Amino acid sequence: MAVIKALLLGQRQDISKSLLTDYQNAGAIHILAVYGLHVGILLLILTFILRPIDRFKNGKYLKAIGIIVFLWMFAFIAGLSASVVRAVTMFSFVAIGQSFQKKTLIEFSLITSMLFLLLVKPMFLFDVGFQLSYLAVFGIIWVQPKLDSLYVPKYYLDKKIWQLLTVSIAAQVGILPLSIYYFQQFPGLFMLSNIVIIPFLGIILVAGIVVIILSVLNILPQFLADFYGIIISLMNSFVRFISRQEQFLLQEIAISFKTMLVLYFIIFSAVFFLLKKNSKRLVIFLVSIVLCQGIYFLEHKKAKEQNAFMVFHKSRFSVIGNKIGKQLNIQHNIDSASVDDIKAVKPFMLSAKIEKINKVDFKNYVNFKGKDILIIDSLGVYQLEKIINPIVILQDSPKINLERMLSILKPSLVIADGSNYKKDVLFWEKVSLELNVPFHYTGQKGAFILID
């Protein structure tokens, strides 16, 4: 039932964490969010149902208005999540393009919907889902036709499988560098899961709508409900099987923002070379590879030489680190976890190329490159001599008079991590700002990192 709600309405809150992880590892997490494929199928259904309107005068415009109204009604029912709004906006422009018989329909809908969304909400540009959605569609539009022309199938089944393969590869080409940059993993069996699931997804969605309508009218046969449940269970079992093939799931792949941009440069130059093979385009492709290698070696050299001090965010706990070269010293109060199991630290470890980890006790004081860092825990002790404008870290909600502490220590910055009560953090932030002392709460601003 939870998967059906996710498929039809994008409501994933009832799905177990383990099942969500299975879909993610299988490269099929996108089908549990209402996105372009779902809304596209809905558009086809509405286009078929409203086809008789074309016979009337200005019928194609009335049909477009009707489709747009129904699409946005669905968006409201699905909760107006970001993915739903993006998909419905895009296909609203597809409906408009169909009514005007636009030749470049997909390009028109993609560009106009993207610009419209950015005009309404410019911060969408920094939304991960927004970036991945449009890069995937761009990959399908730009790369898929080139891949499709590499092989001409003779049979119908062969043709459909090849189309699914090329679409899946093209979409992954569009989002591969960005998804590795954000999620630091790559599902190696994404093509297999998409080839099996996507062809039946349209049937599952249409059948789901029929099941819901019959259920609302109290005329749903039990055998139909049971059969539909079996199909969903089979899909879950297949996804679970794919996700268990851990040897094909590439994890802990860390790339920097610069490396991500260079990878896109490699992809674009490779596609341009495949379109028209000449020496100039080959040189550009080879230069992109050399550039990627150069950035890789420079970043490794920088990681070895660079030191840093970090205050990570972990709800209800405190995690503080000091990076010296490729070694990371960590102080934390998570009783049952080793340093390697702390999820808040892993992204930093990967990006900083950490090779060795030690658990340490900083004894409430750290000197990082001449900068005093004072850690005030639940004991509330801070009377230390010869400390000049330190960075003060508050953890475990110490019972202190903050105004007195600020007047005595005159800190350059106050940091509150995730181990503090929220009400205390809000009070500290208010007092600090009133006294013109910078304040950093990791639960709001993310980890604090001081780099040498």
Short mmCIF file of C-alpha atoms in Angstrom, two decimals:
data_model
loop_
_atom_site.label_atom_id
_atom_site.label_comp_id
_atom_site.label_asym_id
_atom_site.label_seq_id
_atom_site.Cartn_x
_atom_site.Cartn_y
_atom_site.Cartn_z
CA MET A 1 0.00 0.00 0.00
CA ALA A 2 2.86 2.37 0.83
CA VAL A 3 4.47 1.75 -2.60
CA ILE A 4 1.12 2.27 -4.37
CA LYS A 5 0.71 5.64 -2.60
CA ALA A 6 4.24 6.59 -3.66
CA LEU A 7 3.70 5.51 -7.27
CA LEU A 8 0.40 7.33 -7.73
CA LEU A 9 0.77 10.35 -5.44
CA GLY A 10 4.48 10.60 -4.62
CA GLN A 11 3.76 10.12 -0.88
CA ARG A 12 6.77 8.15 0.41
CA GLN A 13 6.46 8.74 4.16
CA ASP A 14 4.93 5.30 4.84
CA ILE A 15 7.62 3.32 2.99
CA SER A 16 10.11 1.56 5.24
CA LYS A 17 13.68 2.83 5.26
CA SER A 18 15.00 -0.55 4.08
CA LEU A 19 12.69 -0.62 1.04
CA LEU A 20 13.64 2.95 0.12
CA THR A 21 17.31 1.95 0.34
CA ASP A 22 16.61 -1.04 -1.93
CA TYR A 23 15.05 1.20 -4.60
CA GLN A 24 17.94 3.66 -4.27
CA ASN A 25 20.63 0.97 -4.60
CA ALA A 26 18.82 -0.53 -7.60
CA GLY A 27 18.79 2.86 -9.36
CA ALA A 28 14.97 2.91 -9.36
CA ILE A 29 14.23 5.43 -6.60
CA HIS A 30 12.86 7.84 -9.21
CA ILE A 31 9.73 5.74 -9.79
CA LEU A 32 8.65 6.35 -6.17
CA ALA A 33 8.42 10.09 -6.78
CA VAL A 34 5.79 11.56 -9.07
CA TYR A 35 7.95 12.98 -11.87
CA GLY A 36 8.04 13.33 -15.64
CA LEU A 37 7.19 9.72 -16.57
CA HIS A 38 4.15 9.62 -14.27
CA VAL A 39 2.79 12.96 -15.44
CA GLY A 40 3.58 12.08 -19.06
CA ILE A 41 1.44 8.95 -18.79
CA LEU A 42 -1.33 11.03 -17.21
CA LEU A 43 -1.04 13.49 -20.11
CA LEU A 44 -1.48 10.64 -22.63
CA ILE A 45 -4.59 9.43 -20.77
CA LEU A 46 -6.10 12.93 -20.67
CA THR A 47 -5.25 13.52 -24.34
CA PHE A 48 -7.08 10.29 -25.28
CA ILE A 49 -10.12 11.04 -23.08
CA LEU A 50 -10.47 14.65 -24.29
CA ARG A 51 -9.87 13.85 -27.98
CA PRO A 52 -13.57 14.40 -28.95
CA ILE A 53 -13.19 18.11 -28.04
CA ASP A 54 -10.98 18.53 -31.14
CA ARG A 55 -14.12 18.37 -33.32
CA PHE A 56 -15.42 21.68 -31.97
CA LYS A 57 -14.32 25.14 -33.06
CA ASN A 58 -11.13 26.07 -31.22
CA GLY A 59 -11.34 22.60 -29.70
CA LYS A 60 -7.57 22.07 -29.56
CA TYR A 61 -7.22 25.17 -27.33
CA LEU A 62 -10.11 24.06 -25.09
CA LYS A 63 -8.52 20.62 -24.83
CA ALA A 64 -5.18 22.17 -23.84
CA ILE A 65 -6.90 24.25 -21.12
CA GLY A 66 -8.74 21.15 -19.86
CA ILE A 67 -5.53 19.09 -19.75
CA ILE A 68 -3.68 21.84 -17.86
CA VAL A 69 -6.55 22.16 -15.34
CA PHE A 70 -6.62 18.39 -14.72
CA LEU A 71 -2.81 18.22 -14.44
CA TRP A 72 -2.75 20.94 -11.79
CA MET A 73 -5.67 19.32 -9.95
CA PHE A 74 -3.52 16.18 -9.78
CA ALA A 75 -0.56 18.28 -8.58
CA PHE A 76 -2.67 19.62 -5.69
CA ILE A 77 -3.89 16.11 -4.82
CA ALA A 78 -0.27 14.88 -4.82
CA GLY A 79 0.69 17.61 -2.34
CA LEU A 80 2.49 20.09 -4.64
CA SER A 81 5.90 18.57 -3.94
CA ALA A 82 8.83 20.02 -5.86
CA SER A 83 9.06 17.05 -8.27
CA VAL A 84 5.31 17.18 -8.99
CA VAL A 85 5.38 20.94 -9.64
CA ARG A 86 8.35 20.56 -12.00
CA ALA A 87 6.75 17.71 -13.95
CA VAL A 88 3.30 19.31 -14.17
CA THR A 89 4.81 22.65 -15.25
CA MET A 90 6.83 20.95 -17.99
CA PHE A 91 3.87 18.97 -19.34
CA SER A 92 1.60 22.01 -19.13
CA PHE A 93 3.93 23.58 -21.69
CA VAL A 94 3.87 20.30 -23.66
CA ALA A 95 0.06 20.61 -23.81
CA ILE A 96 0.41 24.22 -24.99
CA GLY A 97 2.95 23.14 -27.62
CA GLN A 98 0.59 20.43 -28.85
CA SER A 99 -2.24 22.93 -29.28
CA PHE A 100 -0.01 25.21 -31.38
CA GLN A 101 1.46 22.17 -33.18
CA LYS A 102 4.97 23.21 -32.22
CA LYS A 103 7.62 21.24 -34.14
CA THR A 104 10.34 21.37 -31.49
CA LEU A 105 7.85 20.33 -28.81
CA ILE A 106 10.22 18.76 -26.25
CA GLU A 107 12.85 21.50 -26.48
CA PHE A 108 10.11 24.15 -26.22
CA SER A 109 8.52 22.56 -23.12
CA LEU A 110 11.90 21.94 -21.45
CA ILE A 111 13.31 25.45 -21.86
CA THR A 112 10.08 27.38 -21.23
CA SER A 113 9.13 25.35 -18.13
CA MET A 114 12.65 25.73 -16.73
CA LEU A 115 12.64 29.50 -17.26
CA PHE A 116 9.12 29.80 -15.86
CA LEU A 117 10.03 27.90 -12.67
CA LEU A 118 13.18 29.98 -12.19
CA LEU A 119 11.20 33.20 -12.65
CA VAL A 120 8.70 32.09 -10.00
CA LYS A 121 11.32 30.67 -7.64
CA PRO A 122 14.96 31.48 -8.55
CA MET A 123 16.30 29.33 -5.68
CA PHE A 124 15.14 26.23 -7.60
CA LEU A 125 18.45 26.61 -9.44
CA PHE A 126 20.20 25.29 -6.31
CA ASP A 127 17.69 22.47 -5.71
CA VAL A 128 19.23 19.03 -6.31
CA GLY A 129 15.99 17.57 -7.70
CA PHE A 130 15.62 20.47 -10.14
CA GLN A 131 19.18 20.04 -11.41
CA LEU A 132 18.91 16.25 -11.79
CA SER A 133 15.48 16.39 -13.48
CA TYR A 134 16.46 18.84 -16.20
CA LEU A 135 19.90 17.32 -16.77
CA ALA A 136 18.27 13.89 -17.21
CA VAL A 137 15.78 15.26 -19.76
CA PHE A 138 18.57 17.19 -21.49
CA GLY A 139 20.61 13.97 -21.70
CA ILE A 140 17.65 12.11 -23.24
CA ILE A 141 17.00 14.87 -25.80
CA TRP A 142 20.62 15.38 -26.79
CA VAL A 143 22.37 12.03 -26.30
CA GLN A 144 19.63 9.42 -26.92
CA PRO A 145 19.15 10.12 -30.66
CA LYS A 146 22.92 9.72 -31.17
CA LEU A 147 22.99 6.42 -29.28
CA ASP A 148 19.85 5.20 -31.06
CA SER A 149 21.49 5.71 -34.47
CA LEU A 150 24.42 3.43 -33.56
CA TYR A 151 22.28 0.30 -34.00
CA VAL A 152 19.19 -0.36 -36.14
CA PRO A 153 17.13 -3.28 -34.72
CA LYS A 154 15.22 -5.53 -37.10
CA TYR A 155 12.51 -6.82 -34.79
CA TYR A 156 9.88 -5.06 -32.66
CA LEU A 157 11.02 -6.50 -29.30
CA ASP A 158 14.66 -5.81 -30.16
CA LYS A 159 13.75 -2.23 -31.07
CA LYS A 160 11.89 -1.57 -27.78
CA ILE A 161 14.70 -3.01 -25.66
CA TRP A 162 17.24 -0.89 -27.55
CA GLN A 163 15.12 2.23 -27.04
CA LEU A 164 14.88 1.58 -23.30
CA LEU A 165 18.62 0.98 -23.12
CA THR A 166 19.51 4.18 -24.97
CA VAL A 167 17.03 6.30 -22.98
CA SER A 168 18.32 4.91 -19.69
CA ILE A 169 21.98 5.42 -20.67
CA ALA A 170 21.29 8.93 -22.00
CA ALA A 171 19.52 9.95 -18.78
CA GLN A 172 22.39 8.57 -16.68
CA VAL A 173 24.95 10.37 -18.86
CA GLY A 174 23.13 13.63 -18.13
CA ILE A 175 23.10 13.17 -14.37
CA LEU A 176 26.12 10.90 -13.71
CA PRO A 177 28.72 13.51 -12.63
CA LEU A 178 26.16 15.48 -10.61
CA SER A 179 24.72 12.38 -8.86
CA ILE A 180 28.21 11.17 -7.91
CA TYR A 181 29.03 14.67 -6.62
CA TYR A 182 25.93 14.77 -4.40
CA PHE A 183 25.38 11.11 -3.42
CA GLN A 184 28.88 9.61 -3.82
CA GLN A 185 27.59 6.36 -5.31
CA PHE A 186 26.57 4.86 -8.65
CA PRO A 187 24.15 1.90 -9.15
CA GLY A 188 25.81 -0.38 -11.71
CA LEU A 189 22.59 -2.31 -12.46
CA PHE A 190 20.43 0.76 -13.14
CA MET A 191 19.88 -0.35 -16.78
CA LEU A 192 18.58 -3.79 -15.78
CA SER A 193 16.16 -2.38 -13.19
CA ASN A 194 14.88 0.28 -15.61
CA ILE A 195 14.45 -2.19 -18.49
CA VAL A 196 12.28 -4.44 -16.33
CA ILE A 197 10.32 -1.80 -14.37
CA ILE A 198 9.71 1.11 -16.78
CA PRO A 199 7.82 -0.86 -19.50
CA PHE A 200 5.33 -2.02 -16.87
CA LEU A 201 5.17 1.25 -14.97
CA GLY A 202 2.59 2.70 -17.38
CA ILE A 203 0.38 -0.36 -16.89
CA ILE A 204 0.85 -0.18 -13.11
CA LEU A 205 -0.09 3.52 -13.01
CA VAL A 206 -3.17 3.11 -15.25
CA ALA A 207 -4.28 0.04 -13.29
CA GLY A 208 -3.73 1.95 -10.04
CA ILE A 209 -6.00 4.78 -11.20
CA VAL A 210 -8.68 2.21 -12.19
CA VAL A 211 -8.35 0.44 -8.82
CA ILE A 212 -8.75 3.75 -6.94
CA ILE A 213 -11.83 4.79 -8.98
CA LEU A 214 -13.50 1.38 -8.51
CA SER A 215 -12.64 1.47 -4.81
CA VAL A 216 -14.21 4.92 -4.38
CA LEU A 217 -17.38 3.67 -6.15
CA ASN A 218 -17.40 0.54 -3.91
CA ILE A 219 -17.38 -1.79 -6.94
CA LEU A 220 -13.76 -2.99 -6.74
CA PRO A 221 -13.61 -6.80 -7.16
CA GLN A 222 -11.40 -8.42 -4.51
CA PHE A 223 -9.52 -10.52 -7.08
CA LEU A 224 -8.49 -7.34 -8.96
CA ALA A 225 -7.20 -5.71 -5.77
CA ASP A 226 -5.31 -8.90 -4.85
CA PHE A 227 -3.83 -9.20 -8.35
CA TYR A 228 -2.68 -5.57 -8.31
CA GLY A 229 -1.09 -6.11 -4.89
CA ILE A 230 0.78 -9.17 -6.20
CA ILE A 231 2.22 -7.12 -9.10
CA ILE A 232 3.51 -4.47 -6.69
CA SER A 233 4.98 -7.18 -4.42
CA LEU A 234 6.75 -8.78 -7.39
CA MET A 235 8.22 -5.39 -8.33
CA ASN A 236 9.43 -4.89 -4.75
CA SER A 237 11.01 -8.36 -4.73
CA PHE A 238 12.81 -7.68 -8.02
CA VAL A 239 14.13 -4.34 -6.73
CA ARG A 240 15.24 -6.01 -3.49
CA PHE A 241 17.12 -8.68 -5.49
CA ILE A 242 18.89 -6.06 -7.61
CA SER A 243 19.85 -3.99 -4.57
CA ARG A 244 21.42 -7.05 -2.90
CA GLN A 245 23.98 -7.36 -5.71
CA GLU A 246 26.40 -5.18 -3.77
CA GLN A 247 29.33 -5.88 -6.06
CA PHE A 248 27.62 -3.75 -8.72
CA LEU A 249 26.89 -0.84 -6.37
CA LEU A 250 29.82 1.56 -6.52
CA GLN A 251 29.92 3.53 -3.26
CA GLU A 252 32.12 6.10 -1.55
CA ILE A 253 33.07 7.86 -4.79
CA ALA A 254 34.03 11.42 -3.91
CA ILE A 255 34.58 14.12 -6.53
CA SER A 256 34.96 17.87 -6.14
CA PHE A 257 32.88 20.53 -7.86
CA LYS A 258 35.76 21.22 -10.29
CA THR A 259 36.05 17.52 -11.13
CA MET A 260 32.30 17.35 -11.74
CA LEU A 261 32.51 20.24 -14.25
CA VAL A 262 35.46 18.61 -16.03
CA LEU A 263 33.55 15.30 -16.26
CA TYR A 264 30.71 17.13 -18.03
CA PHE A 265 33.34 18.66 -20.33
CA ILE A 266 34.59 15.12 -21.11
CA ILE A 267 31.03 13.90 -21.81
CA PHE A 268 30.18 16.82 -24.11
CA SER A 269 33.49 16.61 -25.99
CA ALA A 270 33.04 12.83 -26.41
CA VAL A 271 29.53 13.24 -27.83
CA PHE A 272 30.71 16.00 -30.18
CA PHE A 273 33.53 13.74 -31.38
CA LEU A 274 31.10 10.85 -32.00
CA LEU A 275 28.83 13.16 -34.00
CA LYS A 276 31.61 14.23 -36.31
CA LYS A 277 34.97 12.53 -36.10
CA ASN A 278 37.81 14.93 -36.94
CA SER A 279 41.22 15.77 -35.50
CA LYS A 280 40.11 19.05 -33.89
CA ARG A 281 37.32 17.42 -31.87
CA LEU A 282 39.61 14.53 -30.94
CA VAL A 283 42.17 16.99 -29.55
CA ILE A 284 39.47 18.71 -27.47
CA PHE A 285 38.36 15.33 -26.10
CA LEU A 286 41.94 14.34 -25.19
CA VAL A 287 42.58 17.75 -23.59
CA SER A 288 39.48 17.25 -21.38
CA ILE A 289 40.90 13.91 -20.15
CA VAL A 290 44.33 15.46 -19.40
CA LEU A 291 42.59 18.33 -17.59
CA CYS A 292 40.66 15.85 -15.43
CA GLN A 293 43.90 14.01 -14.57
CA GLY A 294 45.61 17.28 -13.69
CA ILE A 295 42.81 18.33 -11.31
CA TYR A 296 42.89 14.87 -9.71
CA PHE A 297 46.62 15.09 -8.90
CA LEU A 298 46.38 18.69 -7.70
CA GLU A 299 43.50 17.85 -5.34
CA HIS A 300 45.38 14.89 -3.90
CA LYS A 301 48.41 17.09 -3.30
CA LYS A 302 46.22 19.77 -1.68
CA ALA A 303 44.48 17.19 0.54
CA LYS A 304 47.85 15.97 1.80
CA GLU A 305 49.07 19.46 2.69
CA GLN A 306 45.86 21.07 3.95
CA ASN A 307 44.80 21.08 7.61
CA ALA A 308 41.31 21.82 8.95
CA PHE A 309 39.18 21.96 12.10
CA MET A 310 35.53 20.88 11.88
CA VAL A 311 32.38 20.91 13.99
CA PHE A 312 29.95 18.47 12.39
CA HIS A 313 26.19 18.33 12.89
CA LYS A 314 24.74 15.22 14.47
CA SER A 315 21.35 15.50 16.18
CA ARG A 316 21.61 14.95 19.97
CA PHE A 317 25.35 14.30 19.75
CA SER A 318 28.63 16.17 19.43
CA VAL A 319 31.22 15.39 16.74
CA ILE A 320 34.39 17.51 16.42
CA GLY A 321 37.35 16.82 14.14
CA ASN A 322 40.87 18.05 13.45
CA LYS A 323 42.39 17.15 10.08
CA ILE A 324 46.18 17.00 9.83
CA GLY A 325 47.20 16.07 6.30
CA LYS A 326 45.44 12.80 5.48
CA GLN A 327 44.85 11.98 9.15
CA LEU A 328 41.61 12.86 10.95
CA ASN A 329 41.36 13.13 14.74
CA ILE A 330 37.75 12.84 15.93
CA GLN A 331 36.14 13.53 19.31
CA HIS A 332 32.54 12.31 19.67
CA ASN A 333 30.12 11.14 22.36
CA ILE A 334 28.24 8.50 20.35
CA ASP A 335 28.66 5.46 22.59
CA SER A 336 27.73 2.65 20.20
CA ALA A 337 29.42 3.94 17.05
CA SER A 338 32.94 3.70 15.76
CA VAL A 339 34.39 6.71 13.95
CA ASP A 340 33.89 4.98 10.57
CA ASP A 341 30.12 4.59 11.22
CA ILE A 342 29.36 8.28 11.81
CA LYS A 343 27.40 9.34 8.71
CA ALA A 344 27.92 13.07 9.33
CA VAL A 345 31.69 12.59 8.93
CA LYS A 346 31.78 10.28 5.90
CA PRO A 347 31.30 12.91 3.14
CA PHE A 348 34.17 14.97 4.54
CA MET A 349 36.39 11.90 4.87
CA LEU A 350 35.83 11.03 1.21
CA SER A 351 36.29 14.55 -0.15
CA ALA A 352 39.38 15.22 2.01
CA LYS A 353 40.99 11.87 1.00
CA ILE A 354 41.37 10.78 4.64
CA GLU A 355 43.52 7.65 5.04
CA LYS A 356 43.76 7.35 8.85
CA ILE A 357 41.23 8.09 11.62
CA ASN A 358 41.87 8.40 15.35
CA LYS A 359 39.45 8.87 18.23
CA VAL A 360 40.82 11.50 20.60
CA ASP A 361 39.87 13.71 23.56
CA PHE A 362 40.63 17.40 23.00
CA LYS A 363 40.27 18.17 26.74
CA ASN A 364 37.99 21.15 26.01
CA TYR A 365 40.74 23.08 24.21
CA VAL A 366 42.30 23.04 20.74
CA ASN A 367 44.86 25.39 19.23
CA PHE A 368 44.49 25.36 15.47
CA LYS A 369 47.22 27.30 13.67
CA GLY A 370 47.50 29.87 16.46
CA LYS A 371 43.71 30.18 16.91
CA ASP A 372 42.30 29.30 20.35
CA ILE A 373 39.22 27.03 20.28
CA LEU A 374 37.42 26.51 23.59
CA ILE A 375 34.86 23.71 24.03
CA ILE A 376 32.28 24.36 26.77
CA ASP A 377 30.33 21.22 27.63
CA SER A 378 27.64 20.45 30.22
CA LEU A 379 30.05 21.23 33.09
CA GLY A 380 30.13 24.86 31.97
CA VAL A 381 33.86 25.38 32.68
CA TYR A 382 35.51 28.18 30.72
CA GLN A 383 37.81 30.04 33.15
CA LEU A 384 41.06 29.58 31.25
CA GLU A 385 43.98 32.02 31.26
CA LYS A 386 45.69 33.66 28.29
CA ILE A 387 42.90 32.94 25.81
CA ILE A 388 42.46 35.77 23.31
CA ASN A 389 39.23 36.07 21.29
CA PRO A 390 38.70 32.32 21.04
CA ILE A 391 36.19 30.39 18.99
CA VAL A 392 33.72 29.01 21.56
CA ILE A 393 31.93 25.71 20.92
CA LEU A 394 28.83 25.05 23.05
CA GLN A 395 27.78 21.42 23.45
CA ASP A 396 25.38 19.44 25.68
CA SER A 397 23.47 22.64 26.65
CA PRO A 398 25.83 23.98 29.36
CA LYS A 399 24.15 25.95 32.17
CA ILE A 400 26.10 29.19 31.86
CA ASN A 401 25.38 32.90 31.88
CA LEU A 402 26.08 33.56 28.22
CA GLU A 403 26.35 37.34 28.57
CA ARG A 404 28.97 36.97 31.31
CA MET A 405 30.91 34.43 29.25
CA LEU A 406 30.86 36.70 26.20
CA SER A 407 32.05 39.68 28.24
CA ILE A 408 34.89 37.68 29.84
CA LEU A 409 36.18 35.75 26.81
CA LYS A 410 35.17 38.17 24.03
CA PRO A 411 34.97 35.29 21.50
CA SER A 412 35.36 35.89 17.79
CA LEU A 413 32.67 33.27 17.07
CA VAL A 414 30.17 31.14 19.01
CA ILE A 415 29.27 27.70 17.62
CA ALA A 416 26.40 25.49 18.81
CA ASP A 417 26.31 21.88 17.57
CA GLY A 418 23.49 19.31 17.43
CA SER A 419 23.93 18.15 21.04
CA ASN A 420 22.20 21.26 22.42
CA TYR A 421 18.50 21.80 23.11
CA LYS A 422 16.84 23.90 20.42
CA LYS A 423 15.41 26.40 22.92
CA ASP A 424 18.92 27.02 24.31
CA VAL A 425 20.31 27.52 20.81
CA LEU A 426 17.63 30.09 19.97
CA PHE A 427 18.35 32.00 23.19
CA TRP A 428 22.13 31.94 22.61
CA GLU A 429 21.69 33.15 19.04
CA LYS A 430 19.54 36.07 20.20
CA VAL A 431 22.02 37.12 22.92
CA SER A 432 25.04 36.75 20.60
CA LEU A 433 23.48 38.87 17.88
CA GLU A 434 22.49 41.55 20.40
CA LEU A 435 26.15 41.74 21.51
CA ASN A 436 27.43 41.67 17.88
CA VAL A 437 29.11 38.27 18.29
CA PRO A 438 28.89 36.00 15.19
CA PHE A 439 26.86 32.84 15.85
CA HIS A 440 26.91 29.53 13.94
CA TYR A 441 24.35 26.77 14.58
CA THR A 442 25.27 23.56 12.73
CA GLY A 443 21.63 22.46 12.56
CA GLN A 444 20.82 25.55 10.49
CA LYS A 445 24.05 26.44 8.66
CA GLY A 446 25.64 23.00 8.39
CA ALA A 447 29.05 21.88 9.59
CA PHE A 448 31.56 24.55 10.58
CA ILE A 449 34.93 24.08 8.85
CA LEU A 450 38.02 26.16 9.57
CA ILE A 451 40.67 25.64 6.89
CA ASP A 452 44.36 26.40 7.16
#
